[in-house]
Tab-separated table of N, CA and C in Angstrom:
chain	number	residue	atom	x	y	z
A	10	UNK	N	-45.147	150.717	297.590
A	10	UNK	CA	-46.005	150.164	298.590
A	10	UNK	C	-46.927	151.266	299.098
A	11	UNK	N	-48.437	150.793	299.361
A	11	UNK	CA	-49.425	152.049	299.579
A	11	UNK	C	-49.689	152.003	301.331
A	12	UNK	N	-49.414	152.261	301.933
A	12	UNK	CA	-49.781	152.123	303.336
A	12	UNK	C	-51.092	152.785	303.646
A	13	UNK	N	-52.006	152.483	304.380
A	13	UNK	CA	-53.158	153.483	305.004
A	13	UNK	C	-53.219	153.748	306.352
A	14	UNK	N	-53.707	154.464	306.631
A	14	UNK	CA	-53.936	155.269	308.103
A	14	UNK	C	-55.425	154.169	308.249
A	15	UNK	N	-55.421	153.771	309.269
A	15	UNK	CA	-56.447	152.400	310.146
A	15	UNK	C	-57.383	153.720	311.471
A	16	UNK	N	-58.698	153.919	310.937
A	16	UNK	CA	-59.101	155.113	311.688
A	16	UNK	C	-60.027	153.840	312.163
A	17	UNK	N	-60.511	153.843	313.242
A	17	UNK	CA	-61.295	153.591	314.339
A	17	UNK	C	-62.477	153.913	315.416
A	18	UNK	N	-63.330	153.998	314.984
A	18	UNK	CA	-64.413	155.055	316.105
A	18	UNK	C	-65.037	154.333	316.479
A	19	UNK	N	-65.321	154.656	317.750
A	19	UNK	CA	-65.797	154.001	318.810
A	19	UNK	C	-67.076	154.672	319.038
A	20	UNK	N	-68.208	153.949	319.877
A	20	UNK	CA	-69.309	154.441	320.202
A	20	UNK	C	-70.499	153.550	321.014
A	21	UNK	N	-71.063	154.269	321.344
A	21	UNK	CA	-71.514	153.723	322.907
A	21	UNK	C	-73.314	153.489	322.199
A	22	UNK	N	-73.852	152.422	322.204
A	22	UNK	CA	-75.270	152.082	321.660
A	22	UNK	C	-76.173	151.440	322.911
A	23	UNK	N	-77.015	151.577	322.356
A	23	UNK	CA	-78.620	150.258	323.148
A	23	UNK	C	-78.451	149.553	322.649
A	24	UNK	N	-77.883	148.985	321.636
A	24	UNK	CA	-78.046	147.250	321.677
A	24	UNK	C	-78.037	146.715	321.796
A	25	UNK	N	-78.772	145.963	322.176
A	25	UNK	CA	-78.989	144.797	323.468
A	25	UNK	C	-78.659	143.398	323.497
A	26	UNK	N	-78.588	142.610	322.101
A	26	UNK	CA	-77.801	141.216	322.007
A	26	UNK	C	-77.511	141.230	320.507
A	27	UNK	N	-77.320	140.334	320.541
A	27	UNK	CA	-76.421	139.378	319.140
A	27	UNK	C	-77.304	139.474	317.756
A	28	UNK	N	-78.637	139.369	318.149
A	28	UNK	CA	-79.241	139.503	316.642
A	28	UNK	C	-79.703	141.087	316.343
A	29	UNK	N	-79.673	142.093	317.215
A	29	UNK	CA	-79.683	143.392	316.703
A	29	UNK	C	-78.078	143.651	316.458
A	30	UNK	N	-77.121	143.515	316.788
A	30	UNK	CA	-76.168	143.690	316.653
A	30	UNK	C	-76.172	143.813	315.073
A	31	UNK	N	-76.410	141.929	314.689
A	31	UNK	CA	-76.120	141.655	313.640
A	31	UNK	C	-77.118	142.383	312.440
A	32	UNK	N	-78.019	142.629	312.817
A	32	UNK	CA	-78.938	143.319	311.657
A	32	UNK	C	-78.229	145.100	311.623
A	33	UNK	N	-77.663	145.478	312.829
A	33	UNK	CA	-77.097	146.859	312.622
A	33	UNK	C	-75.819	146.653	311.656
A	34	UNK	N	-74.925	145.904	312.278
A	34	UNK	CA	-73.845	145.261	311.030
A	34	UNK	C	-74.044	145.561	309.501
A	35	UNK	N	-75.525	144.578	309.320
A	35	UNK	CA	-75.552	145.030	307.913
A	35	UNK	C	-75.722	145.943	307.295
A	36	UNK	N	-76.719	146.753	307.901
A	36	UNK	CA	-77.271	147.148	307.488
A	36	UNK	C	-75.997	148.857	307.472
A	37	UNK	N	-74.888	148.618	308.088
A	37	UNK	CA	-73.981	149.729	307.758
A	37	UNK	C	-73.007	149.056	306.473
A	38	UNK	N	-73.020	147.865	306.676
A	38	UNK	CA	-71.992	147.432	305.625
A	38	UNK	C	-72.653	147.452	303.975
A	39	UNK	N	-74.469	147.637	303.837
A	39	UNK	CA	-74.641	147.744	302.871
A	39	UNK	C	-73.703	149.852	302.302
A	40	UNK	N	-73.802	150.104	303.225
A	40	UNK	CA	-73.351	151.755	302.667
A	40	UNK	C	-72.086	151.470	302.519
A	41	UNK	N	-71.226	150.916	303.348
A	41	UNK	CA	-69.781	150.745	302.876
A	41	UNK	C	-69.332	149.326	303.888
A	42	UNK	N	-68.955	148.305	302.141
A	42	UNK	CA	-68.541	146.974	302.450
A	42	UNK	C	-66.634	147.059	302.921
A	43	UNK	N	-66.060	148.172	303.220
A	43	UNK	CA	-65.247	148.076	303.629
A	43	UNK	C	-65.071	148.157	304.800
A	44	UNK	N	-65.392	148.237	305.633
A	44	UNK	CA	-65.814	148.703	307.098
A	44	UNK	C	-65.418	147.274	308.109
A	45	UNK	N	-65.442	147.276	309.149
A	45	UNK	CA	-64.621	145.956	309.906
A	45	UNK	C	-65.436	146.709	310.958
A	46	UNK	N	-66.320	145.649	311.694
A	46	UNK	CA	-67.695	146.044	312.271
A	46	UNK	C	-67.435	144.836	313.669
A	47	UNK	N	-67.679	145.499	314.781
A	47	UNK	CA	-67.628	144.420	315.862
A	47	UNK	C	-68.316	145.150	317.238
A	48	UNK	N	-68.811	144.569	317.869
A	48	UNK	CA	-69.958	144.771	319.039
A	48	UNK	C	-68.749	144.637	320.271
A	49	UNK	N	-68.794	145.141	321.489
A	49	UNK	CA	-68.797	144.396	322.717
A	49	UNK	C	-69.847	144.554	323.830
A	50	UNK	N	-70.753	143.733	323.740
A	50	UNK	CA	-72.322	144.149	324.155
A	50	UNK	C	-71.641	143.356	325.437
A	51	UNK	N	-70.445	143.198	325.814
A	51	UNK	CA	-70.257	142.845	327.674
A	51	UNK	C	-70.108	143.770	328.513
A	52	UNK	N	-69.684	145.021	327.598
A	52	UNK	CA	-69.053	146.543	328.446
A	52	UNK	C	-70.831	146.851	328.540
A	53	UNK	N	-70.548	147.693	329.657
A	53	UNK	CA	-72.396	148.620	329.818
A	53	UNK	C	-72.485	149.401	328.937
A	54	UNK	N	-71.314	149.978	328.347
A	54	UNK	CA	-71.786	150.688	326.980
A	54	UNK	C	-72.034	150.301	325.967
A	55	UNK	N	-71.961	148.873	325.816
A	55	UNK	CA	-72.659	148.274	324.366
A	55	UNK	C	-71.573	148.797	323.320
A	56	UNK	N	-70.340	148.841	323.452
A	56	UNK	CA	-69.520	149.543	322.548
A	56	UNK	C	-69.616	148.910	320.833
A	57	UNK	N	-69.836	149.624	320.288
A	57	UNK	CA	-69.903	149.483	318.667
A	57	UNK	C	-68.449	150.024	318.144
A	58	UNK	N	-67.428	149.028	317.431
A	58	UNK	CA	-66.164	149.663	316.851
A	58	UNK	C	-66.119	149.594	315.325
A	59	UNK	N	-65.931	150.528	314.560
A	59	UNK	CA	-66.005	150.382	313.552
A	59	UNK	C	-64.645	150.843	312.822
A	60	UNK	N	-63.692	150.098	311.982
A	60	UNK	CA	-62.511	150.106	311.353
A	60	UNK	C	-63.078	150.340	309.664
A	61	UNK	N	-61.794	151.562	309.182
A	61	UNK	CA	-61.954	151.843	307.958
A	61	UNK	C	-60.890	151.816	307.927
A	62	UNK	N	-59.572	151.060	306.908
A	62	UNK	CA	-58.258	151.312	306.672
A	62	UNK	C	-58.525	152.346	305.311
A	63	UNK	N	-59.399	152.374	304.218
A	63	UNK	CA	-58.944	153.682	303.232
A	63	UNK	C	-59.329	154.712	303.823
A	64	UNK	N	-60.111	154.610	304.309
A	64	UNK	CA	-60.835	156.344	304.292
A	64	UNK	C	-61.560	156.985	306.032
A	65	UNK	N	-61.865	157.871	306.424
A	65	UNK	CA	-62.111	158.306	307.708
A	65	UNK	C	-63.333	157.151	307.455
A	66	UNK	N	-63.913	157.278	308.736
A	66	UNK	CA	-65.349	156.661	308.679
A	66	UNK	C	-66.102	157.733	308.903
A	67	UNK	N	-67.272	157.723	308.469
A	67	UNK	CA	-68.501	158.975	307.998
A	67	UNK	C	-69.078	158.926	308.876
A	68	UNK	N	-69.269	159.267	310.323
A	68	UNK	CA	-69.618	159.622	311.538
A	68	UNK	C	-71.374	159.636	311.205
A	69	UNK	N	-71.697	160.944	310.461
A	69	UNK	CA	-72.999	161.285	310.467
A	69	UNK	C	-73.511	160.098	309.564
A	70	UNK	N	-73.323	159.030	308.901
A	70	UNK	CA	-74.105	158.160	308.174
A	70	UNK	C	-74.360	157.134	309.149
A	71	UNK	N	-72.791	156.658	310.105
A	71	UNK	CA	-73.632	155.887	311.168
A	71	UNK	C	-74.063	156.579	312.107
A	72	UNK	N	-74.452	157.578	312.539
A	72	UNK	CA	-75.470	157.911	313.404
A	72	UNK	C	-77.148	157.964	312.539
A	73	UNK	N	-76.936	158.120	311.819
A	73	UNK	CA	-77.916	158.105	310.819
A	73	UNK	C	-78.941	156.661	310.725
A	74	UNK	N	-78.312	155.934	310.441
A	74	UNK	CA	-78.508	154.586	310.276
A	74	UNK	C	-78.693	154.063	311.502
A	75	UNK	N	-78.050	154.339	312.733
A	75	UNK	CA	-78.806	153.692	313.695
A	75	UNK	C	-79.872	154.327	314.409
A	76	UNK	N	-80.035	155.835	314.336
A	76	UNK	CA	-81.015	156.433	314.846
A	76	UNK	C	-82.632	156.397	313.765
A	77	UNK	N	-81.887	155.916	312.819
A	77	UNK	CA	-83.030	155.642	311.869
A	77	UNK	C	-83.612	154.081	312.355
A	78	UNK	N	-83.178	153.671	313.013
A	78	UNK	CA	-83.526	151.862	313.681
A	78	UNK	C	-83.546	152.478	314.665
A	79	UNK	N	-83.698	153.381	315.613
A	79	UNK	CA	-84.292	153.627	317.007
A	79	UNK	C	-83.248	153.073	317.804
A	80	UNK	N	-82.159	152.944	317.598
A	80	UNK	CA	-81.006	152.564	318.536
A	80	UNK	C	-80.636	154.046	319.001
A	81	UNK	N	-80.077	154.088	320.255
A	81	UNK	CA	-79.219	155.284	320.690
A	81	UNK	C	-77.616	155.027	320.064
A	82	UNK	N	-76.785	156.541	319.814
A	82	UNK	CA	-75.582	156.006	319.851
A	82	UNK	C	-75.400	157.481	320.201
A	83	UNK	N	-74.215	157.429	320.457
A	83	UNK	CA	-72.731	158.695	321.433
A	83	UNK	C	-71.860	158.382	320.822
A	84	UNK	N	-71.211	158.729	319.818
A	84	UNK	CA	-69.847	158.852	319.780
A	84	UNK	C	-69.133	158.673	321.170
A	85	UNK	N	-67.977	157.929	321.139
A	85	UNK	CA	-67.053	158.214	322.354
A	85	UNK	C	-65.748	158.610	321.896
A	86	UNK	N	-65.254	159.679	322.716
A	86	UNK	CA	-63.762	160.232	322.478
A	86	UNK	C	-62.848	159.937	323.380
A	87	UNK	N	-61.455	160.028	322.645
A	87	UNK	CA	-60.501	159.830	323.679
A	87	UNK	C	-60.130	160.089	325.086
Protein backbone atom coordinates (compact mmCIF):
# COMPACT_ATOMS: atom_id res chain seq x y z
CA UNK A 1 0.00 0.00 0.00
CA UNK A 2 1.49 3.56 -1.15
CA UNK A 3 0.39 6.23 1.28
CA UNK A 4 1.17 10.08 0.51
CA UNK A 5 1.89 13.01 2.60
CA UNK A 6 -1.46 15.58 1.68
CA UNK A 7 0.64 19.09 1.63
CA UNK A 8 -1.63 22.09 1.67
CA UNK A 9 -0.78 25.84 1.17
CA UNK A 10 -2.63 28.37 1.90
CA UNK A 11 -2.63 31.95 0.64
CA UNK A 12 -4.15 35.17 0.90
CA UNK A 13 -5.31 36.82 -2.88
CA UNK A 14 -7.49 39.88 -4.50
CA UNK A 15 -9.89 37.89 -5.86
CA UNK A 16 -12.78 39.23 -5.81
CA UNK A 17 -15.72 36.67 -6.89
CA UNK A 18 -16.57 33.44 -8.42
CA UNK A 19 -15.66 33.97 -12.04
CA UNK A 20 -11.99 35.14 -11.37
CA UNK A 21 -11.70 32.56 -8.99
CA UNK A 22 -12.69 30.19 -11.56
CA UNK A 23 -10.48 31.36 -14.45
CA UNK A 24 -7.42 31.34 -11.70
CA UNK A 25 -8.45 27.58 -11.02
CA UNK A 26 -7.69 26.82 -14.42
CA UNK A 27 -5.54 28.27 -15.37
CA UNK A 28 -3.19 26.53 -12.37
CA UNK A 29 -4.70 23.22 -13.08
CA UNK A 30 -3.53 23.50 -16.72
CA UNK A 31 0.33 23.24 -15.06
CA UNK A 32 -0.70 20.51 -12.76
CA UNK A 33 -4.16 18.54 -13.12
CA UNK A 34 -3.49 17.07 -9.82
CA UNK A 35 -3.98 19.83 -7.61
CA UNK A 36 -7.48 20.16 -5.48
CA UNK A 37 -8.12 23.97 -5.85
CA UNK A 38 -10.79 25.87 -3.65
CA UNK A 39 -11.45 29.69 -2.89
CA UNK A 40 -12.96 31.09 0.39
CA UNK A 41 -13.63 34.58 -1.02
CA UNK A 42 -15.98 35.01 2.54
CA UNK A 43 -12.72 35.37 4.76
CA UNK A 44 -11.16 39.16 3.98
CA UNK A 45 -8.31 37.33 2.87
CA UNK A 46 -9.78 35.82 -0.12
CA UNK A 47 -8.02 32.59 1.00
CA UNK A 48 -6.86 30.39 -2.01
CA UNK A 49 -6.13 26.50 -0.74
CA UNK A 50 -4.41 24.43 -2.79
CA UNK A 51 -4.00 20.37 -2.07
CA UNK A 52 -1.29 18.16 -3.68
CA UNK A 53 -1.40 14.49 -2.24
CA UNK A 54 1.93 13.30 -4.56
CA UNK A 55 4.13 15.93 -4.45
CA UNK A 56 4.93 19.46 -2.44
CA UNK A 57 3.08 22.14 -4.31
CA UNK A 58 5.50 24.53 -6.35
CA UNK A 59 5.01 27.74 -4.46
CA UNK A 60 6.93 29.92 -7.08
CA UNK A 61 4.69 28.63 -10.17
CA UNK A 62 1.59 29.72 -8.28
CA UNK A 63 2.82 32.92 -7.46
CA UNK A 64 3.82 33.14 -10.87
CA UNK A 65 0.65 32.50 -12.48
CA UNK A 66 -1.27 34.71 -10.48
CA UNK A 67 0.98 37.66 -10.50
CA UNK A 68 1.17 37.09 -14.14
CA UNK A 69 -2.98 37.83 -14.08
CA UNK A 70 -2.35 40.88 -11.84
CA UNK A 71 -3.85 39.20 -8.81
CA UNK A 72 -1.95 39.80 -5.45
CA UNK A 73 -1.01 36.72 -3.44
CA UNK A 74 1.03 36.16 0.22
CA UNK A 75 1.69 33.00 1.02
CA UNK A 76 0.27 32.43 4.55
CA UNK A 77 2.13 30.48 7.32
CA UNK A 78 1.36 28.74 10.25
Amino acid sequence: MKFYEVMVEVYKTSVQDQLQAGIVKQLLLVQNPLLEINFDLEDCDKILRIKNIEDAVDISSVLKVLNETGIYVEVLTD
